[in-house]
Coordinates of C-alpha atoms and ligand atoms in Angstrom, one line a residue:
M1376 CA 29.9 -162.4 153.9
R1377 CA 33.0 -161.7 156.9
A1378 CA 33.4 -157.4 157.9
V1379 CA 36.7 -155.6 156.6
A1380 CA 38.7 -154.4 159.7
A1381 CA 39.3 -150.2 159.0
L1382 CA 42.1 -149.6 158.9
R1383 CA 44.4 -147.3 161.1
A1384 CA 48.2 -146.7 160.3
V1385 CA 49.8 -147.6 157.2
K1386 CA 53.5 -147.0 156.3
V1387 CA 54.7 -146.0 152.8
R1388 CA 58.9 -145.4 151.8
A1389 CA 59.5 -144.2 148.8
P1390 CA 63.3 -143.5 147.3
A1391 CA 64.9 -140.6 145.3
K1392 CA 65.4 -140.5 142.3
I1393 CA 69.1 -139.5 140.4
N1394 CA 68.9 -138.9 136.5
L1395 CA 71.1 -141.1 133.8
H1396 CA 71.2 -139.4 132.0
L1397 CA 69.0 -135.4 131.4
A1398 CA 68.6 -133.9 128.0
V1399 CA 66.1 -130.7 128.4
G1400 CA 64.4 -130.1 125.6
A1401 CA 62.5 -126.7 123.5
T1402 CA 60.0 -124.6 125.9
R1403 CA 56.9 -126.3 125.2
P1404 CA 53.5 -123.8 125.4
D1405 CA 52.4 -125.1 128.9
G1406 CA 55.5 -123.1 130.4
F1407 CA 57.3 -127.4 131.4
H1408 CA 60.7 -128.1 129.7
Q1409 CA 60.1 -131.0 127.0
L1410 CA 62.0 -134.0 128.1
A1411 CA 63.8 -137.3 127.5
T1412 CA 65.5 -139.0 130.9
L1413 CA 66.6 -142.2 131.7
Y1414 CA 65.1 -142.8 135.5
Q1415 CA 67.1 -144.7 137.8
A1416 CA 66.0 -145.1 141.9
V1417 CA 68.4 -145.5 144.9
D1418 CA 67.7 -146.9 148.6
L1419 CA 67.5 -143.6 150.1
Y1420 CA 64.4 -143.0 151.1
D1421 CA 61.1 -140.7 152.3
T1422 CA 58.8 -142.6 155.5
V1423 CA 55.0 -141.6 155.1
H1424 CA 53.3 -142.8 158.2
A1425 CA 49.2 -142.1 157.3
R1426 CA 46.7 -142.3 160.5
R1427 CA 43.1 -141.9 159.3
D1428 CA 41.4 -138.7 161.3
G1429 CA 38.3 -139.3 161.9
S1430 CA 37.5 -135.3 162.5
G1431 CA 38.6 -135.1 158.7
A1432 CA 40.6 -132.8 158.5
V1433 CA 44.6 -133.8 156.4
T1434 CA 47.7 -132.5 158.2
V1435 CA 50.9 -132.9 157.8
T1436 CA 54.6 -133.0 160.0
V1437 CA 57.2 -133.4 158.5
A1438 CA 60.4 -134.4 160.6
D1439 CA 64.2 -135.6 160.1
A1440 CA 65.8 -139.2 161.5
A1441 CA 66.6 -137.2 165.0
G1442 CA 63.4 -135.6 165.3
D1443 CA 63.9 -132.4 164.6
P1444 CA 61.6 -130.3 162.5
V1445 CA 63.4 -129.5 158.2
L1446 CA 64.0 -126.5 157.0
G1447 CA 62.4 -125.2 153.7
V1448 CA 59.7 -127.9 154.1
P1449 CA 55.8 -126.6 154.4
S1450 CA 53.2 -128.3 156.4
D1451 CA 50.8 -126.5 155.8
G1452 CA 48.2 -127.2 151.7
S1453 CA 51.2 -127.1 149.8
N1454 CA 52.8 -130.0 151.1
L1455 CA 53.3 -132.3 148.8
C1456 CA 51.7 -135.2 150.5
V1457 CA 48.9 -133.0 151.9
R1458 CA 47.7 -132.5 148.7
A1459 CA 48.1 -135.4 147.2
A1460 CA 45.6 -136.4 149.4
L1461 CA 43.5 -134.1 149.5
L1462 CA 43.4 -135.0 145.0
L1463 CA 43.2 -138.8 146.8
R1464 CA 40.2 -137.8 148.2
A1465 CA 38.5 -136.3 145.5
H1466 CA 38.6 -138.8 143.2
T1467 CA 37.1 -141.0 145.2
G1468 CA 34.4 -138.6 146.1
L1469 CA 36.0 -139.0 150.5
T1470 CA 35.0 -136.9 151.8
T1471 CA 34.7 -136.8 155.2
T1472 CA 37.5 -138.8 155.5
G1473 CA 40.7 -137.2 157.4
V1474 CA 44.1 -138.9 157.2
A1475 CA 47.7 -137.3 160.1
L1476 CA 50.1 -137.6 158.0
H1477 CA 53.7 -137.5 159.2
V1478 CA 57.1 -137.5 156.7
L1479 CA 60.5 -139.1 157.7
K1480 CA 62.4 -136.9 155.8
R1481 CA 65.7 -138.5 154.8
I1482 CA 65.9 -137.3 151.9
P1483 CA 67.7 -133.8 151.2
V1484 CA 65.3 -131.0 150.3
A1485 CA 65.5 -128.9 146.9
G1486 CA 68.2 -130.8 146.3
G1487 CA 67.4 -132.7 143.1
L1488 CA 67.0 -135.5 144.2
A1489 CA 63.1 -135.5 144.5
G1490 CA 62.2 -136.6 147.4
G1491 CA 58.7 -134.0 147.7
S1492 CA 58.1 -136.8 144.3
A1493 CA 59.0 -138.8 147.0
D1494 CA 56.7 -137.7 150.0
A1495 CA 53.2 -137.4 147.0
A1496 CA 53.9 -141.2 145.9
A1497 CA 54.3 -142.2 149.5
T1498 CA 51.2 -140.6 150.2
L1499 CA 49.3 -142.1 147.5
L1500 CA 49.8 -144.9 148.5
A1501 CA 49.3 -144.9 152.2
C1502 CA 46.1 -143.6 151.8
D1503 CA 44.9 -145.3 149.5
A1504 CA 45.0 -148.3 151.5
L1505 CA 44.0 -146.9 155.1
W1506 CA 40.7 -145.6 153.1
R1507 CA 40.5 -148.8 151.0
T1508 CA 39.7 -146.5 147.8
G1509 CA 41.8 -149.5 145.7
L1510 CA 43.2 -148.2 142.3
D1511 CA 45.1 -150.0 140.6
L1512 CA 48.1 -148.2 139.3
E1513 CA 47.2 -146.7 136.1
A1514 CA 44.4 -144.3 138.0
L1515 CA 47.4 -143.7 140.8
L1516 CA 49.8 -142.9 138.0
G1517 CA 47.1 -140.3 136.8
L1518 CA 47.7 -139.0 140.1
A1519 CA 50.1 -138.8 140.0
R1520 CA 51.1 -136.8 136.4
R1521 CA 48.9 -134.6 138.3
L1522 CA 51.0 -133.7 141.3
G1523 CA 54.8 -133.4 139.8
S1524 CA 56.5 -134.3 136.7
D1525 CA 59.2 -136.8 138.9
V1526 CA 55.9 -138.6 141.3
P1527 CA 55.3 -141.4 138.4
F1528 CA 58.2 -142.6 138.7
A1529 CA 58.0 -142.7 142.5
L1530 CA 55.3 -145.2 142.4
V1531 CA 58.0 -147.4 139.5
G1532 CA 60.9 -146.6 140.4
G1533 CA 63.4 -149.3 139.3
T1534 CA 64.3 -148.1 135.6
C1535 CA 62.4 -146.2 133.3
T1536 CA 62.2 -144.1 130.6
G1537 CA 60.8 -140.1 130.8
T1538 CA 59.4 -138.1 128.4
G1539 CA 57.1 -135.4 128.3
R1540 CA 58.1 -133.0 131.4
G1541 CA 59.1 -136.6 132.7
E1542 CA 55.8 -137.5 134.4
L1543 CA 55.4 -140.4 131.0
V1544 CA 57.2 -143.2 132.5
T1545 CA 58.3 -146.5 130.4
A1546 CA 60.0 -149.4 133.1
Q1547 CA 63.0 -151.0 130.6
P1548 CA 65.3 -154.0 132.2
A1549 CA 66.6 -152.3 135.5
G1550 CA 70.4 -153.3 134.0
P1551 CA 73.3 -153.5 136.3
R1552 CA 73.1 -152.3 140.1
L1553 CA 75.1 -149.1 139.9
T1554 CA 76.6 -147.9 143.5
W1555 CA 77.1 -144.1 143.7
V1556 CA 78.4 -140.9 146.0
A1557 CA 75.7 -138.4 146.7
A1558 CA 77.7 -135.2 147.6
T1559 CA 74.3 -132.9 149.6
S1560 CA 74.9 -129.3 150.1
S1561 CA 71.9 -127.5 152.8
R1562 CA 72.1 -125.3 150.7
G1563 CA 69.2 -126.5 148.2
L1564 CA 68.5 -125.0 144.8
S1565 CA 65.2 -124.3 143.4
T1566 CA 64.4 -126.5 140.1
P1567 CA 62.2 -123.5 138.8
R1568 CA 65.1 -120.6 139.1
C1569 CA 67.3 -123.6 137.8
Y1570 CA 65.4 -123.5 134.4
A1571 CA 64.9 -120.4 134.1
E1572 CA 68.9 -120.2 134.1
L1573 CA 69.4 -122.3 130.9
D1574 CA 66.4 -120.0 130.0
R1575 CA 68.6 -117.4 129.8
L1576 CA 71.5 -119.1 129.0
R1577 CA 70.6 -121.4 125.8
G1578 CA 68.9 -117.4 124.9
R1579 CA 67.1 -117.1 121.2
E1580 CA 69.3 -120.6 120.4
R1581 CA 67.4 -122.7 118.3
A1582 CA 65.0 -125.3 120.4
R1583 CA 66.2 -128.7 120.6
V1584 CA 64.4 -131.9 120.7
A1585 CA 64.4 -134.1 124.1
E1586 CA 66.6 -137.1 122.7
L1587 CA 67.8 -140.1 124.2
P1588 CA 71.2 -142.0 123.6
T1589 CA 70.4 -144.9 121.3
A1590 CA 74.1 -146.7 123.0
L1591 CA 71.8 -146.5 125.9
L1592 CA 69.0 -147.6 126.1
D1593 CA 70.7 -150.4 123.5
A1594 CA 72.8 -151.7 126.7
L1595 CA 70.3 -151.5 129.0
R1596 CA 68.2 -153.9 126.6
G1597 CA 71.0 -155.4 126.1
D1598 CA 72.9 -157.8 129.0
G1599 CA 73.2 -154.8 130.9
A1600 CA 76.9 -155.8 130.6
G1601 CA 77.9 -152.6 128.8
L1602 CA 76.3 -149.8 130.7
V1603 CA 78.3 -148.4 133.2
D1604 CA 80.2 -147.7 129.5
A1605 CA 78.0 -146.9 127.6
L1606 CA 77.0 -144.3 130.6
L1607 CA 80.6 -143.4 130.6
T1608 CA 80.2 -141.9 126.5
T1609 CA 76.9 -140.5 127.1
A1610 CA 76.3 -139.2 130.5
R1611 CA 74.7 -136.1 130.1
N1612 CA 73.0 -133.5 132.6
D1613 CA 71.5 -131.0 130.2
L1614 CA 70.8 -128.9 134.2
T1615 CA 74.9 -128.2 134.1
P1616 CA 75.4 -125.3 132.5
A1617 CA 73.0 -123.8 134.9
A1618 CA 73.4 -125.1 138.1
M1619 CA 76.6 -124.5 138.3
A1620 CA 75.8 -120.4 137.2
L1621 CA 73.8 -120.6 140.5
R1622 CA 76.0 -121.9 142.3
P1623 CA 79.5 -122.2 140.8
G1624 CA 82.1 -124.3 143.9
L1625 CA 79.9 -126.9 141.7
G1626 CA 82.3 -127.9 139.2
E1627 CA 85.0 -127.3 141.9
L1628 CA 83.3 -130.4 143.4
V1629 CA 82.3 -132.5 140.2
R1630 CA 86.2 -132.3 139.5
A1631 CA 87.7 -132.8 142.4
G1632 CA 85.9 -136.1 142.9
A1633 CA 87.0 -136.8 139.2
Q1634 CA 90.9 -136.2 140.4
A1635 CA 89.4 -138.8 143.6
G1636 CA 88.3 -141.9 140.5
A1637 CA 85.2 -141.7 140.7
R1638 CA 83.7 -143.4 137.1
L1639 CA 82.0 -141.0 136.3
A1640 CA 81.0 -137.6 137.9
M1641 CA 77.3 -135.4 137.2
L1642 CA 74.9 -133.2 139.2
A1643 CA 71.6 -135.0 140.6
G1644 CA 69.1 -132.9 138.6
S1645 CA 68.8 -129.9 139.1
G1646 CA 71.1 -129.9 141.7
P1647 CA 73.0 -128.8 143.8
T1648 CA 73.8 -132.4 145.2
V1649 CA 76.7 -133.7 143.3
L1650 CA 76.9 -137.9 142.2
F1651 CA 79.7 -139.7 141.8
L1652 CA 80.5 -143.1 140.7
G1653 CA 81.7 -146.2 142.5
A1654 CA 83.9 -149.2 140.6
D1655 CA 81.9 -150.9 143.7
R1656 CA 80.8 -150.4 147.5
S1657 CA 84.9 -150.2 149.2
H1658 CA 85.7 -147.9 145.9
A1659 CA 83.0 -146.1 146.6
S1660 CA 83.4 -145.7 150.5
R1661 CA 86.7 -144.0 150.1
L1662 CA 85.8 -142.0 147.3
A1663 CA 82.6 -141.2 149.9
A1664 CA 84.9 -140.5 152.8
Q1665 CA 87.0 -138.2 150.8
L1666 CA 84.8 -136.5 149.8
L1667 CA 82.9 -135.4 153.2
G1668 CA 86.3 -133.7 154.4
R1669 CA 86.0 -130.9 152.0
I1670 CA 84.1 -127.6 153.2
D1671 CA 81.8 -127.6 150.1
V1672 CA 80.2 -130.3 150.6
D1673 CA 78.0 -130.5 154.0
G1674 CA 77.4 -134.6 153.6
V1675 CA 77.9 -138.3 150.9
H1676 CA 75.3 -140.7 150.7
L1677 CA 76.1 -143.9 149.2
L1678 CA 73.3 -145.0 147.1
T1679 CA 73.0 -148.0 145.6
G1680 CA 70.0 -148.3 142.5
P1681 CA 67.9 -149.9 141.5
V1682 CA 64.9 -150.5 143.7
P1683 CA 61.5 -150.4 143.7
G1684 CA 59.2 -147.6 143.7
A1685 CA 56.7 -146.5 146.6
Q1686 CA 56.1 -149.5 149.1
R1687 CA 54.0 -149.9 151.9
V1688 CA 55.9 -151.2 154.9
G1689 CA 53.4 -151.2 157.8
Ligands
ATP1980 P1 61.9 -131.4 142.7 O1 62.6 -132.6 142.2 O2 62.0 -130.5 142.0 O3 63.6 -132.0 141.2 P2 64.4 -131.2 144.4 O4 64.6 -132.7 144.0 O5 65.2 -130.2 144.2 O6 63.1 -130.9 143.8 P3 62.5 -130.9 146.7 O7 63.2 -132.1 147.8 O8 61.1 -132.5 145.6 O9 62.9 -131.5 145.7 O10 61.8 -130.2 146.6 C1 61.3 -128.9 145.9 C2 60.6 -127.6 147.0 O11 59.0 -128.4 146.9 C3 60.8 -127.4 148.2 O12 61.0 -126.8 147.8 C4 59.2 -127.6 149.1 O13 59.8 -126.2 149.0 C5 59.2 -128.3 147.8 N1 57.6 -129.3 148.8 C6 56.2 -129.4 149.3 N2 56.1 -130.8 149.6 C7 57.2 -131.3 150.7 C8 57.6 -132.4 150.6 N3 57.3 -133.3 151.6 N4 58.5 -132.2 150.7 C9 60.2 -132.0 150.2 N5 60.1 -131.1 150.0 C10 58.5 -130.2 149.8

């Protein structure tokens, strides 16, 4: 029998997500909200480098593309990468194997693009390969669900419906390629705060049921040609009023993008990133150039989807 050489290092990248539709229903007894969402993975990636650590320690460092530290991301045990590695280790019974993780962060922090979830998904895949734990996708999804609502989708990628609190994902036909401009802010918006504000705004109104529009799902499951029209007629992100209450300038940014010719302008997840749908890549580039000049926009990214979920790249 041939011995399998131990791996010393593994690199995995995982994509940001956008919500093509986000319906938020009632608050559940566990405090989470009932969601019905259509996720799409886009080509903006965080990369997790995992290196074997013989001491048994699980550590993480985080830097941006320039090598600078990233504000707002913890480097202690609360970092989602550390939690993911420790969860995988406990699940597989490996107690003495450690890992030094390094995150190359490109996904804006607390931007509504689920960067932390991408990092957790990438870590699960990286440690599974590094430690040769050989878990199948179902087992990895089970761990991902315990780490956060968006983590399972970051593993699967493509285009998926998400139900429950978003963690129950079902793959859908990819649909046509879509190009978006994401206008980002360097000041993040806390997702829990956004949901709390939504509850406050909704007050005592009757509990809602979160459902995806049939027209949207039909368009996706057909030949995909009608998807953009279906998006335009059914567009919805229920977190919008809450995010706009917390960050009043967002409404103006959405209007400015629509006036600049975006086919659709909507909040990304819980914001503060705003997404503008371009007719094609060159239209999106022109939109991006216009938005970059605004005082309330700190960065723009051209995002194309769908792309696959977390993947080993080294
Ligand atoms: P959510 O996925 O909850 O909608 P988001 O996409 O708006 O959130 P994230 O970038 O995922 O924002 O970060 C949410 C918070 O999670 C951050 O403010 C940070 O404190 C914490 N966090 C923990 N680990 C990480 C990580 N590896 N990367 C980014 N944030 C992390």
